[in-house]
Amino acid sequence: DAKTTQPPSMDCAEGRAANLPCNHSTISGNEYVYWYRQIHSQGPQYIIHGLKNNETNEMASLIITEDRKSSTLILPHATLRDTAVYYCIVRRLNNAGNMLTFGGGTRLMVKP
Amino acid sequence: EPEVTQTPSHQVTQMGQEVILRCVPISNHLYFYWYRQILGQKVEFLVSFYNNEISEKSEIFDDQFSVERPDGSNFTLKIRSTKLEDSAMYFCASSEGAPNQPQHFGDGTRLSIL
């Protein structure tokens, strides 16, 4: 699976949009981009995933560049409860049993 | 919303003892996983399980580890003879059968080896 690079930490003001970048310059055509987050002491929580088109759900939006070498997770109105470690993971899908490879992620601190 | 549940939330065991961690995956899911996270470190994949057999495993998943789906609802991880370095959070996850469907995680079992 392609390697990802994320900033180790970011701050965001409560109520503002949080934009979390991810670099995956070695991504290949059959690899999806997944975003998870881990709130302290809890299991990783799935947020969103995409292949090449931008995606939006009730939690977030995912913007993938046209060359697919980077992406941005957007939390439109961050709250204190969004403070967590956010993981960008690239996953090859030749079968449904493929593991997720977690990196260090970005520690997002939402401040009042 | 359906969720993955894990029991117990915290397990304390003497070194050398066997331990079984239990998970109830989401009911219509077909793929099951175990991951672990040593305190302060990354989440690491252990094993994936489909159609009653292991489909993928990592180097961590050695002969001391085994997985089982003993009935239609439970998925277990057994560590045969625990070591101090097995102390970690253990997360179970499950996913539907379609290849791009995400894995959903439980809140983990904290395993402490004394």
Coordinates of C-alpha atoms in Angstrom, one line a residue:
Chain A
D1 CA 0.0 0.0 0.0
A2 CA 1.1 3.6 -0.7
K3 CA 2.7 5.5 2.1
T4 CA 1.0 8.6 3.5
T5 CA 2.4 11.8 5.0
Q6 CA 0.5 13.9 7.5
P7 CA 1.5 16.8 9.7
P8 CA 1.9 15.6 13.3
S9 CA -0.4 18.2 14.8
M10 CA -2.8 21.0 14.0
D11 CA -5.0 23.4 16.0
C12 CA -8.4 24.7 15.0
A13 CA -10.8 27.1 16.6
E14 CA -14.1 25.8 17.6
G15 CA -16.8 26.5 15.0
R16 CA -14.3 27.0 12.2
A17 CA -13.5 24.5 9.4
A18 CA -10.7 22.1 10.1
N19 CA -8.7 21.2 7.0
L20 CA -6.4 18.2 7.4
P21 CA -4.0 17.5 4.6
C22 CA -2.5 14.2 3.5
N23 CA 0.2 13.4 1.0
H24 CA 0.1 10.1 -0.9
S25 CA 2.2 10.8 -3.9
T26 CA 2.9 7.1 -4.6
I27 CA -0.8 6.1 -4.7
S28 CA -1.7 3.7 -7.5
G29 CA -4.9 3.4 -9.5
N30 CA -6.7 0.8 -7.5
E31 CA -6.0 2.3 -4.1
Y32 CA -8.7 4.1 -2.1
V33 CA -8.0 6.9 0.5
Y34 CA -9.6 6.3 3.9
W35 CA -9.9 8.6 6.8
Y36 CA -10.3 7.4 10.4
R37 CA -10.0 9.2 13.7
Q38 CA -9.2 8.0 17.2
I39 CA -10.5 9.8 20.2
H40 CA -8.5 9.2 23.3
S41 CA -8.9 5.6 24.6
Q42 CA -11.4 4.6 22.0
G43 CA -11.3 2.5 18.9
P44 CA -10.6 4.0 15.5
Q45 CA -13.7 5.6 14.0
Y46 CA -14.4 5.5 10.3
I47 CA -15.0 8.9 8.8
I48 CA -15.0 8.8 5.0
H49 CA -13.3 7.2 2.0
G50 CA -12.9 7.9 -1.8
L51 CA -11.2 6.8 -4.9
K52 CA -11.0 9.9 -7.2
N53 CA -14.1 11.9 -6.8
N54 CA -14.8 14.3 -3.9
E55 CA -17.0 12.8 -1.2
T56 CA -19.2 14.2 1.5
N57 CA -21.1 12.6 4.3
E58 CA -22.6 13.7 7.6
M59 CA -19.3 13.9 9.3
A60 CA -16.9 15.4 6.7
S61 CA -15.9 16.1 3.2
L62 CA -13.0 14.5 1.4
I63 CA -11.3 16.5 -1.4
I64 CA -8.9 14.4 -3.6
T65 CA -6.7 16.3 -6.1
E66 CA -7.0 15.4 -9.7
D67 CA -3.6 13.6 -9.8
R68 CA -4.7 11.8 -6.6
K69 CA -1.4 12.5 -5.0
S70 CA -2.9 14.3 -2.0
S71 CA -6.2 14.8 -0.3
T72 CA -7.8 17.0 2.4
L73 CA -10.3 16.0 5.0
I74 CA -12.6 18.9 5.9
L75 CA -14.6 19.1 9.1
P76 CA -16.9 22.0 8.3
H77 CA -17.6 23.2 11.8
A78 CA -15.2 21.7 14.3
T79 CA -16.4 21.1 17.8
L80 CA -14.4 20.3 21.0
R81 CA -15.5 16.7 20.5
D82 CA -13.6 16.6 17.2
T83 CA -10.3 16.7 19.1
A84 CA -8.6 13.4 18.1
V85 CA -5.9 11.8 16.1
Y86 CA -6.8 11.7 12.4
Y87 CA -5.4 9.0 10.2
C88 CA -5.2 9.1 6.4
I89 CA -4.8 5.5 5.0
V90 CA -4.3 4.3 1.5
R91 CA -5.7 0.9 0.9
R92 CA -5.4 -1.4 -2.0
L93 CA -8.6 -3.3 -2.8
N94 CA -7.7 -6.6 -4.4
N95 CA -9.9 -8.3 -1.9
A96 CA -12.0 -7.2 1.1
G97 CA -9.6 -8.7 3.6
N98 CA -6.9 -6.1 3.1
M99 CA -5.5 -4.7 6.3
L100 CA -5.4 -1.0 7.3
T101 CA -1.9 0.3 7.9
F102 CA -2.0 3.1 10.4
G103 CA 0.6 5.8 10.5
G104 CA 1.2 8.4 13.2
G105 CA -1.7 10.6 12.0
T106 CA -2.4 14.2 12.8
R107 CA -3.3 15.2 16.3
L108 CA -6.1 17.8 15.9
M109 CA -6.7 20.0 18.9
V110 CA -10.0 22.0 18.7
K111 CA -9.8 25.0 21.0
P112 CA -12.6 27.2 22.4
Chain B
E1 CA -26.5 2.3 14.6
P2 CA -25.0 -1.2 14.8
E3 CA -21.6 -1.4 16.4
V4 CA -18.8 -3.8 17.2
T5 CA -18.8 -4.8 20.9
Q6 CA -15.8 -6.1 22.8
T7 CA -15.5 -7.8 26.2
P8 CA -14.0 -7.4 28.7
S9 CA -13.1 -3.7 28.6
H10 CA -10.0 -4.5 30.8
Q11 CA -8.3 -7.8 31.3
V12 CA -5.5 -8.3 33.8
T13 CA -3.6 -11.6 33.5
Q14 CA -0.5 -13.1 34.9
M15 CA 2.4 -13.7 32.5
G16 CA 2.3 -17.2 31.0
Q17 CA -1.5 -17.5 31.4
E18 CA -3.9 -17.9 28.5
V19 CA -6.3 -15.1 27.7
I20 CA -9.3 -15.0 25.4
L21 CA -10.6 -11.6 24.1
R22 CA -14.1 -11.6 22.8
C23 CA -15.8 -9.6 20.1
V24 CA -19.3 -9.4 18.6
P25 CA -19.0 -8.0 15.1
I26 CA -21.8 -6.2 13.3
S27 CA -24.3 -8.8 12.3
N28 CA -24.3 -8.7 8.5
H29 CA -20.5 -8.3 8.2
L30 CA -18.4 -11.0 6.7
Y31 CA -14.8 -10.0 7.4
F32 CA -13.3 -9.8 10.8
Y33 CA -10.1 -8.3 12.1
W34 CA -7.9 -7.9 15.1
Y35 CA -5.5 -5.0 15.7
R36 CA -3.5 -4.0 18.7
Q37 CA -2.1 -0.7 20.0
I38 CA 0.7 -0.7 22.5
L39 CA 0.5 2.4 24.7
G40 CA 1.8 5.5 22.8
Q41 CA 2.4 3.6 19.6
K42 CA 0.6 3.1 16.3
V43 CA -2.4 0.8 15.7
E44 CA -1.0 -2.5 14.2
F45 CA -2.8 -5.1 12.2
L46 CA -2.8 -8.6 13.6
V47 CA -5.1 -10.8 11.5
S48 CA -8.1 -10.9 9.2
F49 CA -10.6 -13.7 9.0
Y50 CA -13.2 -14.6 6.4
N51 CA -15.2 -17.7 5.7
N52 CA -13.9 -19.4 8.8
E53 CA -10.3 -19.1 7.9
I54 CA -7.4 -16.6 8.2
S55 CA -7.1 -14.5 5.1
E56 CA -4.2 -12.4 6.1
K57 CA -1.9 -12.1 9.1
S58 CA 1.1 -10.0 10.2
E59 CA 4.4 -11.0 11.6
I60 CA 3.1 -10.2 15.1
F61 CA 0.5 -12.9 14.8
D62 CA 2.8 -15.9 15.7
D63 CA 2.0 -19.3 17.0
Q64 CA 1.0 -17.9 20.4
F65 CA -2.1 -16.3 18.8
S66 CA -5.2 -17.9 17.4
V67 CA -8.6 -16.7 16.2
E68 CA -11.9 -18.4 16.1
R69 CA -15.5 -17.8 15.3
P70 CA -17.1 -20.4 17.6
D71 CA -20.7 -19.6 16.8
G72 CA -22.6 -17.2 14.5
S73 CA -22.0 -14.1 16.5
N74 CA -18.7 -14.2 18.4
F75 CA -15.1 -13.7 17.1
T76 CA -12.3 -14.4 19.6
L77 CA -8.6 -13.8 19.9
K78 CA -6.6 -16.2 22.1
I79 CA -3.1 -15.6 23.3
R80 CA -1.8 -19.0 24.5
S81 CA 1.0 -18.0 26.9
T82 CA 1.0 -14.3 27.5
K83 CA 4.2 -12.2 27.7
L84 CA 4.7 -8.8 29.3
E85 CA 5.0 -7.3 25.8
D86 CA 1.5 -8.4 24.9
S87 CA 0.2 -5.6 27.1
A88 CA -1.8 -3.4 24.7
M89 CA -5.2 -2.3 23.6
Y90 CA -6.7 -4.9 21.3
F91 CA -9.3 -3.8 18.8
C92 CA -11.7 -5.9 16.9
A93 CA -13.1 -4.7 13.6
S94 CA -15.6 -6.0 11.0
S95 CA -16.6 -5.1 7.4
E96 CA -19.1 -6.0 4.8
G97 CA -18.2 -8.2 1.9
A98 CA -17.7 -5.6 -0.8
P99 CA -14.0 -4.7 -1.2
N100 CA -14.3 -1.0 -0.6
Q101 CA -16.5 -1.1 2.4
P102 CA -14.8 0.3 5.5
Q103 CA -13.8 -1.5 8.7
H104 CA -15.7 -0.6 11.8
F105 CA -13.9 -0.9 15.1
G106 CA -14.9 -1.7 18.6
D107 CA -13.7 0.3 21.6
G108 CA -11.1 -2.3 22.5
T109 CA -9.9 -4.5 25.4
R110 CA -7.1 -3.2 27.5
L111 CA -4.9 -6.2 28.2
S112 CA -2.5 -5.8 31.1
I113 CA 0.1 -8.6 31.7
L114 CA 1.6 -8.7 35.2

